[in-house]
Coordinates of C-alpha atoms and ligand atoms in Angstrom, one line a residue:
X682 CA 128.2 104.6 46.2
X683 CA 129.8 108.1 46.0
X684 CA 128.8 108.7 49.6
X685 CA 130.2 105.7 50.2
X686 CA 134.1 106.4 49.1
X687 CA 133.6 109.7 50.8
X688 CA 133.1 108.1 53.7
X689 CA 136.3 105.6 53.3
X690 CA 138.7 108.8 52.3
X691 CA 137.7 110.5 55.6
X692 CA 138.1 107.3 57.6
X693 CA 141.4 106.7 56.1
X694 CA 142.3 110.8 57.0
X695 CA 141.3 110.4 60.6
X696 CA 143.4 107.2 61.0
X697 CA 146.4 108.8 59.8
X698 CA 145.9 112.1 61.9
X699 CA 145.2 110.2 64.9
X700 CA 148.7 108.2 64.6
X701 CA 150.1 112.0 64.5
X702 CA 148.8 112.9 67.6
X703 CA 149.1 110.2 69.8
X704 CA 152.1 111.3 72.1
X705 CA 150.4 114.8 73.3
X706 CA 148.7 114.3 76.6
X707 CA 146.6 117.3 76.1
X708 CA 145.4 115.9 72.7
X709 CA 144.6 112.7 74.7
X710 CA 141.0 113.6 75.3
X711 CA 140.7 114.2 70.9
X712 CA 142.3 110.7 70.6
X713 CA 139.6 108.7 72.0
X714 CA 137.1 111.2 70.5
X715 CA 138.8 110.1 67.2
X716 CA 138.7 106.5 68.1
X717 CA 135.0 107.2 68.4
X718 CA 134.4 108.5 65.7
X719 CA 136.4 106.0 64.0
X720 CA 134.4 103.4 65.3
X721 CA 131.1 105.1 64.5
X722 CA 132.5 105.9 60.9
X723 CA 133.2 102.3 60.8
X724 CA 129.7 101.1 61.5
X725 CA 128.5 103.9 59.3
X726 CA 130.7 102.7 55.7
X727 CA 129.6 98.7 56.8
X728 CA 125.6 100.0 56.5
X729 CA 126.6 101.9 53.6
X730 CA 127.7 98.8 52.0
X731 CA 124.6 96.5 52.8
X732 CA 122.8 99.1 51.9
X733 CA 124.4 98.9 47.8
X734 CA 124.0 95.1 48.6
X735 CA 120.5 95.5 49.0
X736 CA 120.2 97.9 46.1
X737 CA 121.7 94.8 43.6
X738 CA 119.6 92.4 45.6
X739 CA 116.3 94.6 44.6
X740 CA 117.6 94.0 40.6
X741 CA 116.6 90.2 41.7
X742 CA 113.1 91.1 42.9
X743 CA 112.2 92.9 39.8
X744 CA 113.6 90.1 37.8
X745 CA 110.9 87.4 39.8
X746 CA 108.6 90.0 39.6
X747 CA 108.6 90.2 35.9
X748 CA 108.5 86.5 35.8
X749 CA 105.3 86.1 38.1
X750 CA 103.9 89.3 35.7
X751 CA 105.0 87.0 32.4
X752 CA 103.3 83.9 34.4
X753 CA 99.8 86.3 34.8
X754 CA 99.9 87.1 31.0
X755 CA 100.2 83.5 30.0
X756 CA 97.6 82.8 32.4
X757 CA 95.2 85.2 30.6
X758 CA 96.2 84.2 27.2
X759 CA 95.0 80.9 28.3
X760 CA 92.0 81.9 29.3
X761 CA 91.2 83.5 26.2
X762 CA 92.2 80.9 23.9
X763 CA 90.1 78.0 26.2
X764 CA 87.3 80.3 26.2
X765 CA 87.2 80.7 22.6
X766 CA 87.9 76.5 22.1
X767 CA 85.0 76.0 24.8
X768 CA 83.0 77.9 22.5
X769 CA 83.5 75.6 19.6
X770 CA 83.7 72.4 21.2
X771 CA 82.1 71.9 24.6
X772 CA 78.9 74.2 23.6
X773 CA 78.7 72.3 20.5
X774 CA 78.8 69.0 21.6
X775 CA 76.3 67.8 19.0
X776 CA 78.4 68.7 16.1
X777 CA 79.9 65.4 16.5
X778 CA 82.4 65.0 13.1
X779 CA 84.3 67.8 13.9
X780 CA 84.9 67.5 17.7
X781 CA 87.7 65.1 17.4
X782 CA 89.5 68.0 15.5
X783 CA 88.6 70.6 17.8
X784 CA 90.0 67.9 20.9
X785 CA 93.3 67.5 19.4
X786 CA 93.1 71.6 18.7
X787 CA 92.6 72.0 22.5
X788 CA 95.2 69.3 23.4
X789 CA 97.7 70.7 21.3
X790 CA 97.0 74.3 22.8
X791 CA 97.0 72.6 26.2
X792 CA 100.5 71.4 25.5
X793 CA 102.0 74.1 24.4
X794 CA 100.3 75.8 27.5
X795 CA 101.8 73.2 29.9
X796 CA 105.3 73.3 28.6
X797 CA 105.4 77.2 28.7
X798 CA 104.1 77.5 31.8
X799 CA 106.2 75.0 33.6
X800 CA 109.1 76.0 31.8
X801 CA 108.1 79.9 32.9
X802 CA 107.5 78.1 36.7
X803 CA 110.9 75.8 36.6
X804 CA 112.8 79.4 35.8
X805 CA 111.6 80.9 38.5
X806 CA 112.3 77.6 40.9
X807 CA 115.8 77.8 39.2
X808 CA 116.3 81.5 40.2
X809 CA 115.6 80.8 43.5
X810 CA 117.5 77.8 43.9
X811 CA 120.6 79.6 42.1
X812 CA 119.9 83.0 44.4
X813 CA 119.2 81.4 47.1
X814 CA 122.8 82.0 48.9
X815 CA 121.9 85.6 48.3
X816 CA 118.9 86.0 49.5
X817 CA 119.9 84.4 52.8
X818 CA 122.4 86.9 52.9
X819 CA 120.2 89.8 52.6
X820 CA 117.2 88.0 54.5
X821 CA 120.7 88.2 57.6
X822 CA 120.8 92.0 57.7
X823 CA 117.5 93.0 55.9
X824 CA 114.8 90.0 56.9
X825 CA 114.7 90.5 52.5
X826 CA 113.2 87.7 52.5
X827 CA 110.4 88.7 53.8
X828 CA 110.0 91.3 51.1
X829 CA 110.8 88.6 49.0
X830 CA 107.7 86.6 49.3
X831 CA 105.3 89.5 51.0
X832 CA 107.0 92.6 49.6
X833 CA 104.9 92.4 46.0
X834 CA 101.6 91.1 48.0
X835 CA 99.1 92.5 45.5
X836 CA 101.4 91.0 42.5
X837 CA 102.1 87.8 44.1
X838 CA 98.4 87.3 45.8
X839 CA 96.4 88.5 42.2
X840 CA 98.6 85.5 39.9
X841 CA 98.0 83.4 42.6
X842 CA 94.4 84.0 42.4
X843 CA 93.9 84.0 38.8
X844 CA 96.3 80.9 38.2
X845 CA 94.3 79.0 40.9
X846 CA 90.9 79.9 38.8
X847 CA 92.4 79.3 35.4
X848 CA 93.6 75.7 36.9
X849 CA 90.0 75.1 37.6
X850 CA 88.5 76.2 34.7
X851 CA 90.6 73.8 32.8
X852 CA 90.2 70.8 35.0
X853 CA 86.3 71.7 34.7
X854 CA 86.8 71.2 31.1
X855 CA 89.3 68.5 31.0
X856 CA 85.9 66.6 33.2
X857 CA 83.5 67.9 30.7
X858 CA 85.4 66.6 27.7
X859 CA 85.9 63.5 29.8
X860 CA 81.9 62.8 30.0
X861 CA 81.6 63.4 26.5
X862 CA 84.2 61.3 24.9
X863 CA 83.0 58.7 27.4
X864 CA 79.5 59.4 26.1
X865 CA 80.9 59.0 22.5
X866 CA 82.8 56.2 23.0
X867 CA 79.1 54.3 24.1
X868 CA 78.3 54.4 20.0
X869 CA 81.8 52.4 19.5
X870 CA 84.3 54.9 18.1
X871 CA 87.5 54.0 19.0
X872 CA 89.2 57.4 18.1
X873 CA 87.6 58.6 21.3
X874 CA 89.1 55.9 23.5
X875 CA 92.2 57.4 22.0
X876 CA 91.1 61.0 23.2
X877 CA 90.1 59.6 25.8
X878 CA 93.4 58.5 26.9
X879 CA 95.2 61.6 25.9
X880 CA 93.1 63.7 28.3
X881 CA 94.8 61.4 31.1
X882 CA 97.8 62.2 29.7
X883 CA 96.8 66.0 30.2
X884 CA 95.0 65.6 33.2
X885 CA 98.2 64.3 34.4
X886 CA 100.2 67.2 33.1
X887 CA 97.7 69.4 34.5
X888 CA 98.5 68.4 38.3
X889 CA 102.1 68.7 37.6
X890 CA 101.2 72.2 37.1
X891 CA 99.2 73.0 39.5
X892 CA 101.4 71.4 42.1
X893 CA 105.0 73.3 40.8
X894 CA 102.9 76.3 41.1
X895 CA 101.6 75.9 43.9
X896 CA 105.0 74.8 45.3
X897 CA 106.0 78.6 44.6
X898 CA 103.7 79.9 47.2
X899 CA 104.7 78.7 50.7
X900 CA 101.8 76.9 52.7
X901 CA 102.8 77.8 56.0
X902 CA 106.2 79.0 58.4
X903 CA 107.4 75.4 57.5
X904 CA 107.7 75.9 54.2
X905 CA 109.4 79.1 54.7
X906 CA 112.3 77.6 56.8
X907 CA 112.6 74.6 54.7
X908 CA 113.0 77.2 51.7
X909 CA 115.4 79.6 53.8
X910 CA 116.6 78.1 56.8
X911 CA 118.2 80.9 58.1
X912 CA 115.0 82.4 58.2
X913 CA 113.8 84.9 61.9
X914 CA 111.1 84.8 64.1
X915 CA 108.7 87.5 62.1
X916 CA 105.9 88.0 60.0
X917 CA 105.5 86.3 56.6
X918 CA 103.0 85.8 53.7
X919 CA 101.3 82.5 53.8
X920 CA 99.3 80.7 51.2
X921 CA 97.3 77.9 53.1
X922 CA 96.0 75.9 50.2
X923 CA 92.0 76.4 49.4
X924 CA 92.1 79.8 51.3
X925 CA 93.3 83.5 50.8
X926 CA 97.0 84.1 51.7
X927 CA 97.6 85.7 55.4
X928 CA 99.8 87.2 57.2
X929 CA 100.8 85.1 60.0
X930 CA 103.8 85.0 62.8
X931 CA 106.4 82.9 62.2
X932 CA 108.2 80.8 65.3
X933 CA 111.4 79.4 63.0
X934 CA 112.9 77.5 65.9
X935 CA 112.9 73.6 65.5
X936 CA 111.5 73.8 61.9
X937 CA 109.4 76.1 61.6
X938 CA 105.9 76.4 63.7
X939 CA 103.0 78.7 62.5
X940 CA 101.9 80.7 65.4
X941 CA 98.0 81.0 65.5
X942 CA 97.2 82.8 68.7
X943 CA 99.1 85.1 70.9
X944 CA 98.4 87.2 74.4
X945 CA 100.6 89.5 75.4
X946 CA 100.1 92.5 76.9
X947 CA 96.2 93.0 76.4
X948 CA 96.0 95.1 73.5
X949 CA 93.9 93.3 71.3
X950 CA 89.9 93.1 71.8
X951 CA 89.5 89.0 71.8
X952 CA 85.9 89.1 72.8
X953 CA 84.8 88.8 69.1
X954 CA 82.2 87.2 67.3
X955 CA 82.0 84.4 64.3
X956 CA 83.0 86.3 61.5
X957 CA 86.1 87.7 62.8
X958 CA 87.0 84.4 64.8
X959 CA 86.3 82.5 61.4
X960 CA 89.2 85.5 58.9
X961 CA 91.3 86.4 62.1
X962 CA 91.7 90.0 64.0
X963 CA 94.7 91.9 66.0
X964 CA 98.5 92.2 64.3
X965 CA 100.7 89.3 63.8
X966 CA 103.5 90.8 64.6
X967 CA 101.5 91.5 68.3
X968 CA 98.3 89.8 69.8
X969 CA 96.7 88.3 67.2
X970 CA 93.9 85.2 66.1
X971 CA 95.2 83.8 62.5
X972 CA 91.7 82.8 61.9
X973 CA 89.4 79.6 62.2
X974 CA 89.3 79.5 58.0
X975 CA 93.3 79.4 57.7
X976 CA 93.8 76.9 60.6
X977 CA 91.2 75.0 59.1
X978 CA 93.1 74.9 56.0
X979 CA 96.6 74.4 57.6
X980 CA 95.4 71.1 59.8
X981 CA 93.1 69.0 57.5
X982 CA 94.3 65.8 55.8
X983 CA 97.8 66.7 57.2
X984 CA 99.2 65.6 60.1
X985 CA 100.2 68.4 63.0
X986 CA 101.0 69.2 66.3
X987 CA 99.7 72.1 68.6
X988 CA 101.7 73.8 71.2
X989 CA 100.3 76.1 73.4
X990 CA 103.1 78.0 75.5
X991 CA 102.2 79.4 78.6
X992 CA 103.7 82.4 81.0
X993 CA 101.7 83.1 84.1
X994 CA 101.8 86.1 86.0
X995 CA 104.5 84.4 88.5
X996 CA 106.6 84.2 85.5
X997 CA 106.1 80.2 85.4
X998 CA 106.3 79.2 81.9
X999 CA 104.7 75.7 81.0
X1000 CA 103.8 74.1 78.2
X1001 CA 101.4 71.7 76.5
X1002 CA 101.8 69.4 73.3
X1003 CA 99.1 67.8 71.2
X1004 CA 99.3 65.4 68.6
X1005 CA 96.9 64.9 65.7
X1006 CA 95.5 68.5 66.3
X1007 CA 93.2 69.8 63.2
X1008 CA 90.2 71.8 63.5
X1009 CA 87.1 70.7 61.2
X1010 CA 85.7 72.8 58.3
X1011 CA 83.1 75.7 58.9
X1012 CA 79.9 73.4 58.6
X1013 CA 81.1 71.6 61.7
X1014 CA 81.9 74.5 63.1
X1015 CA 85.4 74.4 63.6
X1016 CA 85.1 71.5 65.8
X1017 CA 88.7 70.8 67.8
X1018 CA 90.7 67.6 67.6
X1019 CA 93.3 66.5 69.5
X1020 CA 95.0 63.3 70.0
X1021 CA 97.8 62.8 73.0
X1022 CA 99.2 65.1 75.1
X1023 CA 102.9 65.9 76.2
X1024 CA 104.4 68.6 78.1
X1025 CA 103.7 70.1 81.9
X1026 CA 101.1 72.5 81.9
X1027 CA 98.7 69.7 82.3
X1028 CA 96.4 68.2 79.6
X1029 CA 93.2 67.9 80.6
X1030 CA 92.5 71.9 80.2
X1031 CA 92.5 71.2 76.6
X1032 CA 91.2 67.6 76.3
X1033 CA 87.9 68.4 78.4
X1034 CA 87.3 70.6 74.8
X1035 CA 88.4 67.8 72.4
X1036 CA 85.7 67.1 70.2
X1037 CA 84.1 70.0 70.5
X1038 CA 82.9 72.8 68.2
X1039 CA 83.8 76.4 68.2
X1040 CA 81.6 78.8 69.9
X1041 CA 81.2 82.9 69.7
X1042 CA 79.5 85.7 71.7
X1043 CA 77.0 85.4 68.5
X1044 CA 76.9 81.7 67.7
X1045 CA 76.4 79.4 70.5
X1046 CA 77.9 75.5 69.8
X1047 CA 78.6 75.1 73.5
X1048 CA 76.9 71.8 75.1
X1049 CA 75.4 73.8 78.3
X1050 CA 71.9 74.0 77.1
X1051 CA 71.1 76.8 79.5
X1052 CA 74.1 78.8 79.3
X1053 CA 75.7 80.6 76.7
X1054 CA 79.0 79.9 77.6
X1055 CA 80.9 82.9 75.1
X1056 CA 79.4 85.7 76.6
X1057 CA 79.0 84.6 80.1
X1058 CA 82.9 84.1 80.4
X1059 CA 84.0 87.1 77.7
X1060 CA 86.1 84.4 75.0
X1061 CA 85.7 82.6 72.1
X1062 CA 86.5 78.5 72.4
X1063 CA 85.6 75.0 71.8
X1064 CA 83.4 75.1 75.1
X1065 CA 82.2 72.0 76.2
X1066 CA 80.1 72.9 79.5
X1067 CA 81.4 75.6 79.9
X1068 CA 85.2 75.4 80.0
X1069 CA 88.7 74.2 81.5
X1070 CA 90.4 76.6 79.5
X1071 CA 89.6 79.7 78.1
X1072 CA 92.8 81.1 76.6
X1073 CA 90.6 84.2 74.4
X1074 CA 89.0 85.4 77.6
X1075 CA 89.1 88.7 79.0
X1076 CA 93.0 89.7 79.4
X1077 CA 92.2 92.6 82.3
X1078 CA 90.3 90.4 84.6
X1079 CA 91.7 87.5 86.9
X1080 CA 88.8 85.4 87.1
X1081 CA 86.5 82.6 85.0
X1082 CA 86.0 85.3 82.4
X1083 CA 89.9 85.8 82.4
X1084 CA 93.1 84.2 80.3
X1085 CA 92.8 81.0 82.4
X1086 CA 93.8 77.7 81.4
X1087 CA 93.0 75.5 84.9
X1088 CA 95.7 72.8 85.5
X1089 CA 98.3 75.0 85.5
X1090 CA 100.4 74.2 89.0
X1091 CA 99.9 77.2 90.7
X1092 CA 98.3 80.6 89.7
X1093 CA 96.3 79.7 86.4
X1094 CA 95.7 83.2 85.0
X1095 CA 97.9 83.8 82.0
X1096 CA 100.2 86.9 81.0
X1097 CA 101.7 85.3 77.9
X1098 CA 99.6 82.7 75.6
X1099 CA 101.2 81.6 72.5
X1100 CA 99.4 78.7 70.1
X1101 CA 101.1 77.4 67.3
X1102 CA 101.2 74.3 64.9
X1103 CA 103.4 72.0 62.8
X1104 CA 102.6 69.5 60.4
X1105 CA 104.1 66.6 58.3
Ligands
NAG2378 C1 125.6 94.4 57.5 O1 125.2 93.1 57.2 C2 125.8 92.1 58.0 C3 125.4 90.8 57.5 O2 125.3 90.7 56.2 C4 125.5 92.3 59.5 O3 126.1 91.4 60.3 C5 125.8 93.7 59.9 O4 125.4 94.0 61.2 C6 125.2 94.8 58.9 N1 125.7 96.0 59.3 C7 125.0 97.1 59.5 C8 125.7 98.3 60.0 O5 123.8 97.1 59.3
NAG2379 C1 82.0 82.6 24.2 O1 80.6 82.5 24.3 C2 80.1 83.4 25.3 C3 78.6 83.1 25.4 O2 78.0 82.8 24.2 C4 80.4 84.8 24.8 O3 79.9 85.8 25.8 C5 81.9 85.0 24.7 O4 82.2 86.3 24.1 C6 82.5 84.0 23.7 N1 83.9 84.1 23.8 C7 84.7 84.2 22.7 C8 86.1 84.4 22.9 O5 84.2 84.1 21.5
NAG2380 C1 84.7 57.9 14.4 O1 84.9 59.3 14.5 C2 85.8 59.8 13.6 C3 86.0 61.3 13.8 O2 84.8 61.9 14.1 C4 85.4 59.5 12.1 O3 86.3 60.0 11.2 C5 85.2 58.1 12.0 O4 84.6 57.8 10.7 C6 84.3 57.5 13.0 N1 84.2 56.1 12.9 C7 83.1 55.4 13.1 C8 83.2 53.9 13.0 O5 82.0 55.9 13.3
NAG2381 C1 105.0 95.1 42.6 O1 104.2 94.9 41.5 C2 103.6 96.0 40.9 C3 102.7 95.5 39.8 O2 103.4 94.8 38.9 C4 104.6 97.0 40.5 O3 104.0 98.1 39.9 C5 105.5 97.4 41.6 O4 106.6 98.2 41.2 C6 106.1 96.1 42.3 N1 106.8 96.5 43.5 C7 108.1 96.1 43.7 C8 108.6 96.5 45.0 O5 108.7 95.3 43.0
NAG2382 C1 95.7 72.3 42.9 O1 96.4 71.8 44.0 C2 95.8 72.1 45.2 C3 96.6 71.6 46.3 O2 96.9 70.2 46.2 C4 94.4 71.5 45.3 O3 93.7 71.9 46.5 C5 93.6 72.0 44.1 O4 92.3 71.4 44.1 C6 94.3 71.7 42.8 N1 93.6 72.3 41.7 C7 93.4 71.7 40.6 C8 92.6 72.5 39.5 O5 93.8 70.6 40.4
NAG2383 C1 101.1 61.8 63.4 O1 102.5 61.9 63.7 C2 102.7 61.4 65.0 C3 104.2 61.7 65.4 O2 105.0 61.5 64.3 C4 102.4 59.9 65.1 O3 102.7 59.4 66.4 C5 101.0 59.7 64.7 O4 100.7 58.3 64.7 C6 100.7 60.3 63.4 N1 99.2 60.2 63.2 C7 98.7 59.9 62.0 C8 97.2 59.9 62.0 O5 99.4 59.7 61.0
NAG2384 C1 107.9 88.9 86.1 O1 108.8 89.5 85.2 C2 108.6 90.8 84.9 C3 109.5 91.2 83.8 O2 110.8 90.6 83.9 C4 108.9 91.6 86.2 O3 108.7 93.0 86.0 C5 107.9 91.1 87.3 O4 108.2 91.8 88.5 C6 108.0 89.6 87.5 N1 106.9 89.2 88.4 C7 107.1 88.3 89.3 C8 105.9 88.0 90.1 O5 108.2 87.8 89.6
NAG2385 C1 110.0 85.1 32.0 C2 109.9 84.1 30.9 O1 110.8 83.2 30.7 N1 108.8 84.1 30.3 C3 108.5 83.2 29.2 C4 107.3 82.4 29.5 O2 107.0 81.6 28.4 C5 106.7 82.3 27.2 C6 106.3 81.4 26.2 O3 107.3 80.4 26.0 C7 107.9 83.2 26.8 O4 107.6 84.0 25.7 C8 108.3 84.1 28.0 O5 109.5 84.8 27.6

């Protein structure tokens, strides 16, 4: 701040000296020098002052921070406190006279739990909503936002984790106790058809939770721009649900796609095997593969499209649409699905591969039985027998093994390959 008003005095100097001089031709030359520097001095104070607005702006991020750190410690007294009720009710299910006591023990615990945590959760919603002008208006010169949600990774990524397991554990238990009141309720006590109705009550309180919570933690680049509209075209933290948060690039024009692959200059190996196909590889902010695991996660039970963007080395840019695009889960080896087709690089380059499962350089899932279509054309794909696309071949060659995709009008080799998805 002191640097700042120095900064001001000496602009405000200059501006008067300047007005002094302005009649002497042979000063001439120092007067648009001083202009200039004026300018430059102007320029200089404005960073000076985003740079305190940022400083104010950081006061914010501690204050989630401590919330999310709060969250973590009512997470582990929870775990604590269910770990010693589990103790004295679900491993001593035979003790029967006493379990009702040790239920409505764990209920009331449960509550109190609940309305903590959601109160804890609903503060944090409330801070953003009340801050959100704010942080649109550091995310403007700063791109805060992305420190926002990816600057604290380890702290947001660990309570994400352990509230995830801790949700678990308690549904686990919430099931268990379910079975045994039902068991119970076989012998004809009706105090556990009561119970037995309070732990829907819970149960139902239970996916409240987990849903607010999860709510925090945006899915994909969607969610982002719903949150922040004024969001850029970067890099953000993502927390697909049933997988590990990633890092993925974020295309924010018309709502928000998730970008999945990208080609761009041929820095990035792509010739890969399983494992790395399956958790991703390369830098989002560059050539990258989000991974088979997170796109898995993104696509199933939701509804989304693909768009694959295409620059060849003519500088013709096409592109391809795909609706009901989803990739299956590992043990059906990432199998592809597609549904119609728009656009005008021409459909069938992906459609030949529709149905088809994921193959690597070390795992062949091609249907050529005596070819091994990854390693005889450098990629990694849905190959059918063998392929009409091949979009993570060999970026250096201009040939079958090559970045091809082969309906493209003219030349079919690729310079720029973009993949990216959006789902309802
Ligand atoms: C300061 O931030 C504003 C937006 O808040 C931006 O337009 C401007 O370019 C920034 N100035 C500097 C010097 O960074
Ligand atoms: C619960 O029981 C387990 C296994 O008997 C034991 O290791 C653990 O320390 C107990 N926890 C508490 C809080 O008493
Ligand atoms: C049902 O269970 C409760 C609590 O264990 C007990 O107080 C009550 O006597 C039981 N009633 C019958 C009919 O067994
Ligand atoms: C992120 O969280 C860690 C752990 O609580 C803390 O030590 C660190 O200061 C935080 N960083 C920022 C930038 O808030
Ligand atoms: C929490 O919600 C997520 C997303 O809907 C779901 O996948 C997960 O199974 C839920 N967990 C619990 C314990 O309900
Ligand atoms: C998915 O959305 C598209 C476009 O809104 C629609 O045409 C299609 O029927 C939807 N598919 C399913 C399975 O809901
Ligand atoms: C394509 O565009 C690049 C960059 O603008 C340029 O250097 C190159 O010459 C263009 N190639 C063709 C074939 O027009
Ligand atoms: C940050 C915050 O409000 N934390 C609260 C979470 O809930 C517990 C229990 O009510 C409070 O003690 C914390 O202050």
């Amino acid at each position: 701040m002191e640097s700042f008003s120095a900064f001001f005095i000496l602009v405000v100097c200059i501006s008067s000296v300047s007005g002094d001089t302005s009649s002497d031709d042979g000063r001439g030359n120092m007067n648009v020098f001083q202009k200039e520097l004026l300018v430059q001095m102007k320029k200089l104070s404005n960073a000076q002052e985003n740079i305190s607005r940022s400083v104010d702006n950081y006061d914010l991020f501690r204050a989630m921070s401590d919330k999310i750190d709060n969250l973590e410690e009512e997470n582990k007294k929870l775990k604590r406190g269910l770990e010693i009720l589990m103790n004295n009710t679900i491993l001593e299910k035979k003790r029967t006279e006493s379990n009702t006591e040790k239920l409505n023990a764990l209920h009331s615990f449960m509550s109190s739990f609940n309305i903590d945590a959601m109160r804890n959760i609903s503060d944090l919603e409330a801070m953003i909503r009340d801050n959100k002008e704010t942080l649109n208006d550091i995310q403007v010169s700063t791109n805060g936002i992305q420190i926002a949600m990816s600057g604290n990774i380890s702290l947001m990524d660990k309570f994400r984790v352990s509230h995830g397991n801790i949700l678990n554990e308690v549904s686990n238990s919430l099931r268990d106790l379910e079975i045994t009141t039902k068991t119970y309720e076989r012998f004809g006590n009706d105090s556990f058809a009561k119970l037995e109705m309070e732990l829907n009550v819970l149960s139902g309180s239970l996916k409240k939770l987990n849903e607010s919570s999860f709510r925090f933690f945006p899915k994909d680049c969607q969610d982002i721009q719903k949150t922040f509209p004024v969001s850029k075209n970067g890099v953000y933290r993502i927390y697909p649900y049933d997988s590990e948060a990633a890092n993925a690039y974020c295309d924010m024009t018309n709502g928000g796609w998730t970008v999945f692959q990208r080609r761009q200059n041929g820095k990035t190996n792509f010739y890969r095997g399983w494992n790395e196909y399956k958790s991703g590889f390369g830098s989002p902010g560059d050539e990258y593969w989000l991974g088979n695991s997170y796109i898995h996660s993104l696509t199933i039970n939701r509804n989304c499209t693909l768009r694959i963007d295409l620059t060849n080395w003519d500088n013709i840019s096409r592109y391809a649409t795909y609706t009901d695009f989803r990739i299956e889960n590992e043990a059906d080896n990432y199998r592809l699905r597609i549904g119609s087709y728009s656009g005008n690089a021409g459909h069938y380059s992906l459609s030949y591969h529709n149905n088809q499962e994921f193959t690597t350089k070390d795992r062949d899932n091609d249907k050529s039985s005596s070819r091994h279509c990854a390693v005889l054309y450098t990629g990694a794909w849905w190959y059918n027998a063998c392929h009409h696309s091949n979009l993570n071949g060999d970026y250096s060659v201009r040939n079958d093994k090559g970045v091809r995709w082969w309906s493209y009008p003219s030349s079919d080799f690729m310079k720029t390959t973009t993949m990216k998805l959006k789902c309802t």
